[in-house]
PDB file of C-alpha atoms and ligand atoms in Angstrom:
ATOM      1  CA  MET A 238     -95.532  52.930  65.381  1.00 72.00           C
ATOM      2  CA  LEU A 239     -92.698  53.616  62.958  1.00 75.00           C
ATOM      3  CA  PRO A 240     -93.299  52.192  59.469  1.00 77.00           C
ATOM      4  CA  GLU A 241     -91.931  48.870  58.129  1.00 77.00           C
ATOM      5  CA  THR A 242     -87.595  49.580  57.784  1.00 76.00           C
ATOM      6  CA  SER A 243     -86.346  49.453  53.738  1.00 71.00           C
ATOM      7  CA  LYS A 244     -84.651  46.739  52.533  1.00 75.00           C
ATOM      8  CA  PRO A 245     -80.505  48.217  51.770  1.00 77.00           C
ATOM      9  CA  ALA A 246     -80.413  49.051  47.994  1.00 80.00           C
ATOM     10  CA  SER A 247     -77.990  47.290  45.543  1.00 79.00           C
ATOM     11  CA  ASP A 248     -76.058  50.139  44.990  1.00 81.00           C
ATOM     12  CA  SER A 249     -74.962  53.143  47.087  1.00 82.00           C
ATOM     13  CA  PHE A 250     -76.854  56.227  46.551  1.00 86.00           C
ATOM     14  CA  HIS A 251     -77.362  59.734  48.407  1.00 90.00           C
ATOM     15  CA  VAL A 252     -79.557  62.057  49.859  1.00 92.00           C
ATOM     16  CA  MET A 253     -80.184  65.592  50.231  1.00 94.00           C
ATOM     17  CA  ALA A 254     -82.448  66.271  53.407  1.00 95.00           C
ATOM     18  CA  LYS A 255     -84.410  70.073  53.137  1.00 94.00           C
ATOM     19  CA  ALA A 256     -85.263  69.336  56.892  1.00 91.00           C
ATOM     20  CA  ILE A 257     -87.013  73.100  56.849  1.00 92.00           C
ATOM     21  CA  GLY A 258     -87.632  73.208  53.274  1.00 87.00           C
ATOM     22  CA  PRO A 259     -87.001  76.946  51.552  1.00 89.00           C
ATOM     23  CA  ILE A 260     -86.676  78.348  54.398  1.00 91.00           C
ATOM     24  CA  CYS A 261     -83.595  81.043  54.994  1.00 95.00           C
ATOM     25  CA  ASN A 262     -83.232  83.725  56.578  1.00 96.00           C
ATOM     26  CA  LEU A 263     -80.969  85.643  53.321  1.00 96.00           C
ATOM     27  CA  ASP A 264     -82.486  86.412  50.549  1.00 95.00           C
ATOM     28  CA  CYS A 265     -80.380  85.832  47.611  1.00 95.00           C
ATOM     29  CA  LYS A 266     -80.867  87.309  45.074  1.00 93.00           C
ATOM     30  CA  TYR A 267     -80.172  84.638  42.605  1.00 91.00           C
ATOM     31  CA  CYS A 268     -81.838  82.170  44.646  1.00 89.00           C
ATOM     32  CA  PHE A 269     -83.817  79.733  43.080  1.00 79.00           C
ATOM     33  CA  TYR A 270     -85.025  77.781  45.711  1.00 77.00           C
ATOM     34  CA  LEU A 271     -87.142  80.175  48.204  1.00 73.00           C
ATOM     35  CA  GLU A 272     -89.641  80.343  45.432  1.00 73.00           C
ATOM     36  CA  LYS A 273     -90.399  76.699  46.531  1.00 76.00           C
ATOM     37  CA  GLU A 274     -92.297  77.854  49.228  1.00 77.00           C
ATOM     38  CA  GLN A 275     -95.217  78.587  47.065  1.00 76.00           C
ATOM     39  CA  PHE A 276     -95.797  74.994  46.102  1.00 78.00           C
ATOM     40  CA  TYR A 277     -96.953  73.774  49.471  1.00 80.00           C
ATOM     41  CA  LEU A 278    -100.398  75.012  51.585  1.00 74.00           C
ATOM     42  CA  GLU A 279    -100.611  78.308  53.052  1.00 73.00           C
ATOM     43  CA  ASN A 280    -100.057  77.148  56.569  1.00 73.00           C
ATOM     44  CA  GLU A 281     -96.992  74.370  55.829  1.00 78.00           C
ATOM     45  CA  LYS A 282     -95.189  73.386  58.626  1.00 84.00           C
ATOM     46  CA  TRP A 283     -91.378  74.063  57.863  1.00 88.00           C
ATOM     47  CA  LYS A 284     -89.502  71.831  59.715  1.00 91.00           C
ATOM     48  CA  MET A 285     -89.556  67.567  59.059  1.00 93.00           C
ATOM     49  CA  SER A 286     -91.573  66.033  62.311  1.00 93.00           C
ATOM     50  CA  ASP A 287     -89.386  63.956  65.133  1.00 95.00           C
ATOM     51  CA  GLU A 288     -91.070  61.137  63.403  1.00 95.00           C
ATOM     52  CA  ARG A 289     -90.603  61.497  59.829  1.00 94.00           C
ATOM     53  CA  LEU A 290     -87.118  62.629  60.914  1.00 96.00           C
ATOM     54  CA  GLU A 291     -86.473  59.461  63.011  1.00 97.00           C
ATOM     55  CA  VAL A 292     -88.007  56.610  59.903  1.00 95.00           C
ATOM     56  CA  PHE A 293     -85.531  59.204  57.283  1.00 96.00           C
ATOM     57  CA  VAL A 294     -82.449  58.303  59.267  1.00 97.00           C
ATOM     58  CA  ARG A 295     -83.373  54.736  60.692  1.00 97.00           C
ATOM     59  CA  ASP A 296     -83.814  53.805  56.637  1.00 95.00           C
ATOM     60  CA  TYR A 297     -81.294  55.975  55.072  1.00 96.00           C
ATOM     61  CA  ILE A 298     -78.752  54.188  57.287  1.00 96.00           C
ATOM     62  CA  ALA A 299     -80.855  50.787  56.663  1.00 95.00           C
ATOM     63  CA  ALA A 300     -80.785  50.782  52.499  1.00 93.00           C
ATOM     64  CA  GLN A 301     -77.018  51.632  52.211  1.00 93.00           C
ATOM     65  CA  PRO A 302     -75.425  48.773  51.586  1.00 91.00           C
ATOM     66  CA  GLY A 303     -72.032  49.899  52.417  1.00 90.00           C
ATOM     67  CA  PRO A 304     -70.508  50.570  55.644  1.00 93.00           C
ATOM     68  CA  GLU A 305     -69.771  53.965  55.524  1.00 95.00           C
ATOM     69  CA  VAL A 306     -73.136  56.705  55.429  1.00 96.00           C
ATOM     70  CA  THR A 307     -73.020  60.214  54.731  1.00 96.00           C
ATOM     71  CA  PHE A 308     -75.973  62.703  55.933  1.00 97.00           C
ATOM     72  CA  ALA A 309     -76.647  65.767  54.188  1.00 97.00           C
ATOM     73  CA  PHE A 310     -78.299  68.167  55.395  1.00 97.00           C
ATOM     74  CA  GLN A 311     -79.080  72.064  53.391  1.00 93.00           C
ATOM     75  CA  GLY A 312     -82.009  73.897  53.559  1.00 83.00           C
ATOM     76  CA  GLY A 313     -83.176  76.827  52.476  1.00 89.00           C
ATOM     77  CA  GLU A 314     -80.734  77.693  56.019  1.00 96.00           C
ATOM     78  CA  PRO A 315     -81.031  74.317  58.563  1.00 97.00           C
ATOM     79  CA  THR A 316     -79.377  77.033  61.270  1.00 98.00           C
ATOM     80  CA  LEU A 317     -82.770  77.867  61.273  1.00 97.00           C
ATOM     81  CA  LEU A 318     -83.840  74.923  63.155  1.00 97.00           C
ATOM     82  CA  GLY A 319     -81.974  74.916  65.879  1.00 97.00           C
ATOM     83  CA  VAL A 320     -78.912  72.970  67.343  1.00 98.00           C
ATOM     84  CA  ASP A 321     -81.197  71.032  69.525  1.00 97.00           C
ATOM     85  CA  TYR A 322     -82.469  69.391  65.923  1.00 97.00           C
ATOM     86  CA  PHE A 323     -78.991  68.513  65.256  1.00 98.00           C
ATOM     87  CA  ARG A 324     -79.135  66.575  68.193  1.00 98.00           C
ATOM     88  CA  LYS A 325     -82.486  64.778  67.687  1.00 98.00           C
ATOM     89  CA  VAL A 326     -80.492  63.264  64.303  1.00 98.00           C
ATOM     90  CA  VAL A 327     -77.175  62.595  65.603  1.00 98.00           C
ATOM     91  CA  ALA A 328     -78.991  60.175  68.476  1.00 98.00           C
ATOM     92  CA  PHE A 329     -80.990  58.800  66.416  1.00 98.00           C
ATOM     93  CA  GLN A 330     -78.112  58.140  63.655  1.00 98.00           C
ATOM     94  CA  LYS A 331     -76.715  56.236  67.205  1.00 98.00           C
ATOM     95  CA  LYS A 332     -79.786  54.596  67.734  1.00 98.00           C
ATOM     96  CA  TYR A 333     -79.960  53.432  64.162  1.00 97.00           C
ATOM     97  CA  ALA A 334     -75.958  52.670  62.744  1.00 96.00           C
ATOM     98  CA  GLN A 335     -76.179  48.988  63.414  1.00 92.00           C
ATOM     99  CA  GLY A 336     -71.993  49.163  63.482  1.00 95.00           C
ATOM    100  CA  LYS A 337     -71.664  51.123  60.600  1.00 96.00           C
ATOM    101  CA  THR A 338     -69.720  54.602  59.797  1.00 97.00           C
ATOM    102  CA  ILE A 339     -72.434  57.601  60.337  1.00 98.00           C
ATOM    103  CA  ALA A 340     -70.382  60.815  58.394  1.00 98.00           C
ATOM    104  CA  ASN A 341     -72.720  64.669  58.430  1.00 98.00           C
ATOM    105  CA  ALA A 342     -72.184  67.831  56.288  1.00 98.00           C
ATOM    106  CA  PHE A 343     -73.509  70.724  56.880  1.00 98.00           C
ATOM    107  CA  ARG A 344     -74.579  73.572  54.732  1.00 97.00           C
ATOM    108  CA  THR A 345     -75.317  76.153  55.779  1.00 98.00           C
ATOM    109  CA  ASN A 346     -75.018  80.373  54.620  1.00 98.00           C
ATOM    110  CA  GLY A 347     -72.831  80.901  58.408  1.00 98.00           C
ATOM    111  CA  THR A 348     -74.977  84.031  59.320  1.00 98.00           C
ATOM    112  CA  LEU A 349     -76.538  81.993  62.308  1.00 98.00           C
ATOM    113  CA  LEU A 350     -73.251  80.180  63.634  1.00 98.00           C
ATOM    114  CA  ASP A 351     -72.551  80.712  67.365  1.00 98.00           C
ATOM    115  CA  ASP A 352     -70.364  79.016  70.028  1.00 98.00           C
ATOM    116  CA  ALA A 353     -73.198  76.279  70.748  1.00 98.00           C
ATOM    117  CA  TRP A 354     -73.479  75.495  67.028  1.00 98.00           C
ATOM    118  CA  GLY A 355     -69.493  75.485  66.707  1.00 98.00           C
ATOM    119  CA  ALA A 356     -69.253  73.191  70.148  1.00 98.00           C
ATOM    120  CA  PHE A 357     -71.956  70.611  68.644  1.00 98.00           C
ATOM    121  CA  PHE A 358     -69.915  70.260  64.929  1.00 98.00           C
ATOM    122  CA  ALA A 359     -67.079  69.605  66.754  1.00 98.00           C
ATOM    123  CA  GLU A 360     -69.031  67.409  68.983  1.00 98.00           C
ATOM    124  CA  ASN A 361     -69.889  65.165  66.110  1.00 98.00           C
ATOM    125  CA  ASN A 362     -66.872  65.822  63.287  1.00 98.00           C
ATOM    126  CA  PHE A 363     -69.378  67.571  61.173  1.00 98.00           C
ATOM    127  CA  LEU A 364     -67.775  68.743  57.917  1.00 98.00           C
ATOM    128  CA  VAL A 365     -69.376  72.158  57.680  1.00 98.00           C
ATOM    129  CA  GLY A 366     -69.901  73.642  54.027  1.00 98.00           C
ATOM    130  CA  LEU A 367     -69.971  77.609  54.107  1.00 98.00           C
ATOM    131  CA  SER A 368     -71.242  79.431  51.519  1.00 98.00           C
ATOM    132  CA  ILE A 369     -69.450  82.567  50.783  1.00 98.00           C
ATOM    133  CA  ASP A 370     -69.400  84.258  46.948  1.00 98.00           C
ATOM    134  CA  GLY A 371     -66.104  85.843  47.275  1.00 98.00           C
ATOM    135  CA  PRO A 372     -64.079  88.881  49.051  1.00 98.00           C
ATOM    136  CA  GLU A 373     -66.907  91.416  50.681  1.00 98.00           C
ATOM    137  CA  ASP A 374     -68.183  93.467  47.703  1.00 98.00           C
ATOM    138  CA  LEU A 375     -68.044  90.570  45.518  1.00 98.00           C
ATOM    139  CA  HIS A 376     -70.550  88.857  48.451  1.00 98.00           C
ATOM    140  CA  ASN A 377     -72.472  91.173  49.127  1.00 98.00           C
ATOM    141  CA  ALA A 378     -73.632  92.164  45.497  1.00 96.00           C
ATOM    142  CA  ASN A 379     -75.826  88.619  45.428  1.00 95.00           C
ATOM    143  CA  ARG A 380     -76.125  87.489  49.147  1.00 97.00           C
ATOM    144  CA  VAL A 381     -78.125  89.849  51.307  1.00 97.00           C
ATOM    145  CA  ASP A 382     -80.851  89.527  53.526  1.00 96.00           C
ATOM    146  CA  LYS A 383     -84.599  90.354  53.324  1.00 94.00           C
ATOM    147  CA  LYS A 384     -84.513  93.678  53.883  1.00 95.00           C
ATOM    148  CA  GLY A 385     -81.073  94.122  50.757  1.00 96.00           C
ATOM    149  CA  ARG A 386     -78.217  94.026  54.059  1.00 97.00           C
ATOM    150  CA  ASP A 387     -76.076  92.773  53.068  1.00 98.00           C
ATOM    151  CA  SER A 388     -74.431  89.464  54.611  1.00 98.00           C
ATOM    152  CA  TYR A 389     -71.286  89.333  54.591  1.00 98.00           C
ATOM    153  CA  LYS A 390     -69.802  90.365  58.028  1.00 98.00           C
ATOM    154  CA  GLU A 391     -72.750  87.810  59.050  1.00 98.00           C
ATOM    155  CA  VAL A 392     -70.753  85.262  57.893  1.00 98.00           C
ATOM    156  CA  MET A 393     -66.858  86.406  58.674  1.00 98.00           C
ATOM    157  CA  ARG A 394     -68.569  85.849  62.296  1.00 98.00           C
ATOM    158  CA  GLY A 395     -70.111  82.651  61.119  1.00 98.00           C
ATOM    159  CA  LEU A 396     -66.539  81.834  59.859  1.00 98.00           C
ATOM    160  CA  ASN A 397     -64.834  82.804  62.804  1.00 98.00           C
ATOM    161  CA  ILE A 398     -66.682  80.177  64.959  1.00 98.00           C
ATOM    162  CA  LEU A 399     -65.651  77.412  62.846  1.00 98.00           C
ATOM    163  CA  ARG A 400     -62.383  78.114  62.920  1.00 97.00           C
ATOM    164  CA  LYS A 401     -62.329  78.771  66.900  1.00 98.00           C
ATOM    165  CA  HIS A 402     -64.400  75.406  67.243  1.00 98.00           C
ATOM    166  CA  GLU A 403     -62.092  74.249  65.029  1.00 98.00           C
ATOM    167  CA  VAL A 404     -64.015  72.485  62.951  1.00 98.00           C
ATOM    168  CA  GLU A 405     -63.640  71.371  59.663  1.00 97.00           C
ATOM    169  CA  PHE A 406     -65.281  73.289  56.069  1.00 98.00           C
ATOM    170  CA  ASN A 407     -64.976  73.776  53.317  1.00 97.00           C
ATOM    171  CA  THR A 408     -66.458  76.367  50.747  1.00 98.00           C
ATOM    172  CA  LEU A 409     -69.236  76.921  48.467  1.00 98.00           C
ATOM    173  CA  THR A 410     -68.847  80.001  45.972  1.00 98.00           C
ATOM    174  CA  CYS A 411     -71.603  80.602  43.071  1.00 97.00           C
ATOM    175  CA  VAL A 412     -70.298  81.964  40.397  1.00 98.00           C
ATOM    176  CA  ASN A 413     -72.755  84.673  38.634  1.00 96.00           C
ATOM    177  CA  SER A 414     -72.787  87.209  36.280  1.00 95.00           C
ATOM    178  CA  VAL A 415     -70.894  89.666  38.444  1.00 94.00           C
ATOM    179  CA  THR A 416     -68.366  87.365  40.078  1.00 97.00           C
ATOM    180  CA  VAL A 417     -67.279  85.248  36.861  1.00 98.00           C
ATOM    181  CA  GLN A 418     -65.167  88.821  36.157  1.00 97.00           C
ATOM    182  CA  HIS A 419     -62.893  87.931  39.248  1.00 98.00           C
ATOM    183  CA  PRO A 420     -61.327  84.493  39.319  1.00 98.00           C
ATOM    184  CA  VAL A 421     -58.312  85.314  40.818  1.00 97.00           C
ATOM    185  CA  ARG A 422     -59.473  88.180  42.996  1.00 98.00           C
ATOM    186  CA  ILE A 423     -61.749  85.498  44.251  1.00 98.00           C
ATOM    187  CA  TYR A 424     -59.910  82.336  44.815  1.00 98.00           C
ATOM    188  CA  LYS A 425     -56.955  84.259  46.458  1.00 98.00           C
ATOM    189  CA  PHE A 426     -59.663  85.806  48.791  1.00 98.00           C
ATOM    190  CA  LEU A 427     -61.348  81.809  49.494  1.00 98.00           C
ATOM    191  CA  LYS A 428     -57.596  81.046  50.061  1.00 98.00           C
ATOM    192  CA  SER A 429     -56.878  83.408  52.380  1.00 97.00           C
ATOM    193  CA  ILE A 430     -59.787  82.660  54.518  1.00 97.00           C
ATOM    194  CA  GLY A 431     -58.294  79.372  55.128  1.00 96.00           C
ATOM    195  CA  SER A 432     -60.974  77.122  52.636  1.00 97.00           C
ATOM    196  CA  LYS A 433     -58.941  74.172  51.876  1.00 96.00           C
ATOM    197  CA  TYR A 434     -61.832  72.576  49.938  1.00 97.00           C
ATOM    198  CA  ILE A 435     -63.529  74.575  47.263  1.00 98.00           C
ATOM    199  CA  GLN A 436     -66.498  74.456  45.267  1.00 97.00           C
ATOM    200  CA  PHE A 437     -67.868  76.297  42.865  1.00 97.00           C
ATOM    201  CA  ILE A 438     -71.395  76.470  41.907  1.00 95.00           C
ATOM    202  CA  PRO A 439     -72.180  78.077  38.371  1.00 95.00           C
ATOM    203  CA  ILE A 440     -75.454  80.579  38.953  1.00 94.00           C
ATOM    204  CA  VAL A 441     -77.419  79.005  35.791  1.00 91.00           C
ATOM    205  CA  GLU A 442     -81.506  80.216  35.920  1.00 83.00           C
ATOM    206  CA  ARG A 443     -83.943  80.597  33.227  1.00 79.00           C
ATOM    207  CA  GLU A 444     -86.426  83.335  32.954  1.00 75.00           C
ATOM    208  CA  VAL A 445     -90.170  83.218  33.768  1.00 65.00           C
ATOM    209  CA  ASP A 446     -91.017  80.460  29.961  1.00 61.00           C
ATOM    210  CA  THR A 447     -94.208  79.696  29.436  1.00 59.00           C
ATOM    211  CA  ALA A 448     -94.096  76.848  31.460  1.00 61.00           C
ATOM    212  CA  ALA A 449     -93.674  77.997  34.686  1.00 59.00           C
ATOM    213  CA  ALA A 450     -96.553  80.720  33.358  1.00 58.00           C
ATOM    214  CA  LYS A 451     -98.619  77.845  32.892  1.00 59.00           C
ATOM    215  CA  LEU A 452     -98.621  76.792  36.243  1.00 58.00           C
ATOM    216  CA  GLY A 453    -100.153  80.690  37.314  1.00 55.00           C
ATOM    217  CA  LEU A 454     -97.437  80.300  40.192  1.00 51.00           C
ATOM    218  CA  ASP A 455     -96.438  83.668  41.090  1.00 50.00           C
ATOM    219  CA  PHE A 456     -92.818  84.127  39.792  1.00 49.00           C
ATOM    220  CA  ALA A 457     -91.143  87.172  40.592  1.00 49.00           C
ATOM    221  CA  ALA A 458     -90.289  88.163  36.807  1.00 49.00           C
ATOM    222  CA  PRO A 459     -87.507  90.171  36.267  1.00 48.00           C
ATOM    223  CA  PRO A 460     -88.023  93.797  35.041  1.00 46.00           C
ATOM    224  CA  ASP A 461     -87.333  93.602  31.630  1.00 48.00           C
ATOM    225  CA  LEU A 462     -89.544  90.176  30.823  1.00 49.00           C
ATOM    226  CA  GLU A 463     -91.640  91.551  28.136  1.00 53.00           C
ATOM    227  CA  THR A 464     -92.870  88.783  26.740  1.00 60.00           C
ATOM    228  CA  PRO A 465     -91.939  84.981  27.917  1.00 58.00           C
ATOM    229  CA  PRO A 466     -90.776  82.719  25.555  1.00 60.00           C
ATOM    230  CA  ALA A 467     -92.826  81.376  23.273  1.00 64.00           C
ATOM    231  CA  ASP A 468     -93.232  77.262  23.364  1.00 65.00           C
ATOM    232  CA  GLY A 469     -90.126  75.888  21.282  1.00 67.00           C
ATOM    233  CA  GLU A 470     -87.824  78.813  21.807  1.00 68.00           C
ATOM    234  CA  ALA A 471     -85.135  78.519  24.490  1.00 68.00           C
ATOM    235  CA  PRO A 472     -85.037  79.440  27.217  1.00 71.00           C
ATOM    236  CA  ARG A 473     -83.530  83.034  28.153  1.00 79.00           C
ATOM    237  CA  MET A 474     -81.189  83.406  31.085  1.00 83.00           C
ATOM    238  CA  SER A 475     -81.789  85.522  34.037  1.00 85.00           C
ATOM    239  CA  ALA A 476     -79.504  88.399  34.460  1.00 88.00           C
ATOM    240  CA  HIS A 477     -77.783  86.884  37.373  1.00 91.00           C
ATOM    241  CA  ALA A 478     -77.146  84.443  35.265  1.00 93.00           C
ATOM    242  CA  VAL A 479     -72.736  83.400  34.343  1.00 94.00           C
ATOM    243  CA  PRO A 480     -72.787  83.067  30.886  1.00 92.00           C
ATOM    244  CA  ALA A 481     -71.269  79.674  29.486  1.00 92.00           C
ATOM    245  CA  GLN A 482     -68.024  81.388  28.083  1.00 95.00           C
ATOM    246  CA  ALA A 483     -67.059  83.455  30.792  1.00 97.00           C
ATOM    247  CA  TYR A 484     -67.558  80.603  33.581  1.00 97.00           C
ATOM    248  CA  GLY A 485     -65.043  78.342  31.033  1.00 97.00           C
ATOM    249  CA  ASP A 486     -62.912  81.552  31.460  1.00 98.00           C
ATOM    250  CA  PHE A 487     -63.070  81.414  34.898  1.00 98.00           C
ATOM    251  CA  LEU A 488     -62.184  78.294  35.737  1.00 98.00           C
ATOM    252  CA  CYS A 489     -59.496  77.953  32.820  1.00 98.00           C
ATOM    253  CA  LYS A 490     -57.915  81.362  34.518  1.00 98.00           C
ATOM    254  CA  ILE A 491     -58.081  79.417  38.289  1.00 98.00           C
ATOM    255  CA  PHE A 492     -57.348  76.109  36.446  1.00 97.00           C
ATOM    256  CA  ASP A 493     -53.607  78.169  36.124  1.00 97.00           C
ATOM    257  CA  ASN A 494     -53.453  79.922  39.302  1.00 97.00           C
ATOM    258  CA  TRP A 495     -53.904  76.480  41.058  1.00 97.00           C
ATOM    259  CA  VAL A 496     -51.382  74.350  39.055  1.00 95.00           C
ATOM    260  CA  ARG A 497     -48.415  76.202  39.838  1.00 95.00           C
ATOM    261  CA  ARG A 498     -48.395  76.861  43.213  1.00 93.00           C
ATOM    262  CA  ASP A 499     -51.309  74.582  45.308  1.00 96.00           C
ATOM    263  CA  VAL A 500     -51.423  71.004  44.125  1.00 93.00           C
ATOM    264  CA  GLY A 501     -51.741  68.674  46.764  1.00 93.00           C
ATOM    265  CA  LYS A 502     -52.807  71.409  49.388  1.00 96.00           C
ATOM    266  CA  ILE A 503     -56.204  72.918  47.464  1.00 97.00           C
ATOM    267  CA  TYR A 504     -58.603  70.951  46.661  1.00 97.00           C
ATOM    268  CA  VAL A 505     -61.424  72.290  43.744  1.00 97.00           C
ATOM    269  CA  GLN A 506     -63.705  70.114  43.182  1.00 95.00           C
ATOM    270  CA  LEU A 507     -64.489  71.033  39.388  1.00 94.00           C
ATOM    271  CA  PHE A 508     -60.719  69.546  39.303  1.00 94.00           C
ATOM    272  CA  ASP A 509     -60.356  66.205  41.268  1.00 91.00           C
ATOM    273  CA  VAL A 510     -63.895  65.613  39.569  1.00 90.00           C
ATOM    274  CA  ALA A 511     -62.036  66.288  36.204  1.00 89.00           C
ATOM    275  CA  LEU A 512     -58.915  64.360  36.887  1.00 90.00           C
ATOM    276  CA  SER A 513     -61.115  61.544  37.306  1.00 88.00           C
ATOM    277  CA  LYS A 514     -62.838  61.446  34.890  1.00 87.00           C
ATOM    278  CA  TRP A 515     -59.941  61.718  32.949  1.00 89.00           C
ATOM    279  CA  LEU A 516     -58.710  58.721  34.270  1.00 89.00           C
ATOM    280  CA  GLY A 517     -62.055  56.726  34.115  1.00 86.00           C
ATOM    281  CA  VAL A 518     -63.244  56.900  37.106  1.00 83.00           C
ATOM    282  CA  LYS A 519     -67.285  56.268  37.565  1.00 73.00           C
ATOM    283  CA  GLY A 520     -69.200  58.607  40.199  1.00 66.00           C
ATOM    284  CA  GLY A 521     -68.763  61.656  41.590  1.00 71.00           C
ATOM    285  CA  LEU A 522     -70.754  64.766  40.943  1.00 77.00           C
ATOM    286  CA  CYS A 523     -73.563  63.608  39.206  1.00 76.00           C
ATOM    287  CA  TYR A 524     -73.477  66.515  36.202  1.00 76.00           C
ATOM    288  CA  PHE A 525     -70.732  64.671  35.362  1.00 79.00           C
ATOM    289  CA  SER A 526     -72.000  60.959  35.065  1.00 78.00           C
ATOM    290  CA  GLU A 527     -73.635  59.430  32.026  1.00 77.00           C
ATOM    291  CA  THR A 528     -76.919  59.062  34.022  1.00 77.00           C
ATOM    292  CA  CYS A 529     -77.269  60.993  36.374  1.00 75.00           C
ATOM    293  CA  GLY A 530     -80.179  59.232  39.571  1.00 74.00           C
ATOM    294  CA  ARG A 531     -78.556  58.270  42.581  1.00 82.00           C
ATOM    295  CA  ALA A 532     -78.494  61.811  44.103  1.00 86.00           C
ATOM    296  CA  LEU A 533     -81.837  62.600  45.931  1.00 90.00           C
ATOM    297  CA  ALA A 534     -83.027  65.661  47.574  1.00 91.00           C
ATOM    298  CA  MET A 535     -85.718  65.305  50.382  1.00 93.00           C
ATOM    299  CA  GLU A 536     -88.440  67.696  51.214  1.00 92.00           C
ATOM    300  CA  HIS A 537     -89.143  68.255  54.808  1.00 91.00           C
ATOM    301  CA  ASP A 538     -92.338  66.706  54.125  1.00 90.00           C
ATOM    302  CA  GLY A 539     -90.529  63.589  53.310  1.00 90.00           C
ATOM    303  CA  ASP A 540     -91.320  64.619  48.965  1.00 90.00           C
ATOM    304  CA  LEU A 541     -87.944  62.940  47.310  1.00 89.00           C
TER     305      LEU A 541
HETATM  306  S1  SF4 B 114     -78.805  81.438  51.431  1.00 88.88           S
HETATM  307 FE1  SF4 B 114     -79.183  79.947  50.096  1.00 88.88          FE
HETATM  308  S2  SF4 B 114     -81.080  79.130  50.745  1.00 88.88           S
HETATM  309 FE2  SF4 B 114     -80.691  80.965  51.473  1.00 88.88          FE
HETATM  310  S3  SF4 B 114     -81.226  82.548  50.149  1.00 88.88           S
HETATM  311 FE3  SF4 B 114     -79.159  82.142  49.904  1.00 88.88          FE
HETATM  312  S4  SF4 B 114     -78.231  80.582  48.019  1.00 88.88           S
HETATM  313 FE4  SF4 B 114     -81.034  81.278  48.967  1.00 88.88          FE
END
């Protein structure tokens, strides 16, 4: 029997579900998330159980005060769970919708997409967020698999699946110390592959510091890290991290390009958020809000 249902919250909130935890088929050089595997037991089952999934779907819908509920699935790589897992998700959503409109967002590295996924996304109106860092050389600079092999061709194959099935998609592009040097090239590339909704995500990754070292975890320390920063010392950034000034220059160059040709045609998330902040609209991206706290992430075991 499922536990009692949650009561509606006074305001809406957002939960990103990581139904497979930090398990992924890729091994992107800047990924901060794969190492979270070490927080769990050796024989961990990397999958949200059916019962937990049902409770989550039921309570997430019930707890939203408004008529629309948006689910977001991310990983690791959620396609590793298989299409049938997400058929269950949709079945639970239908079971507990109670007249509310349900939307689904699904973030993937794209490498495992096939026709079954394409048909499923199209049939159920999923919005797919495809992670791609730019043209082949820039993408492959960091986004590699467990054997260090490039992933660009597989991602483009996945993109073609989305196009073939007319799945709505946007792109998520990590800006790191390599790609930050090529703003216009990346922007033009994203337009050329049909992305109309573009998100940039700055890679801001610290080197192992004393706090992390004290946890005793086997983090892969970068080779140049001989002495971790001492307590109170500002953290040093990893070699993949994007320098602040360079990230600003990157966005300015793209803005100059966008504002001349693409206003109303291409949506760059950061420009939209900046505009809405300028107009005094509340909400939007949590790190532009006065206080964070309405955007949560849930692990496969239910940890929030
Ligand atoms: S695809 Fe995402 S989760 Fe997987 S290794 Fe790359 S950044 Fe990490």
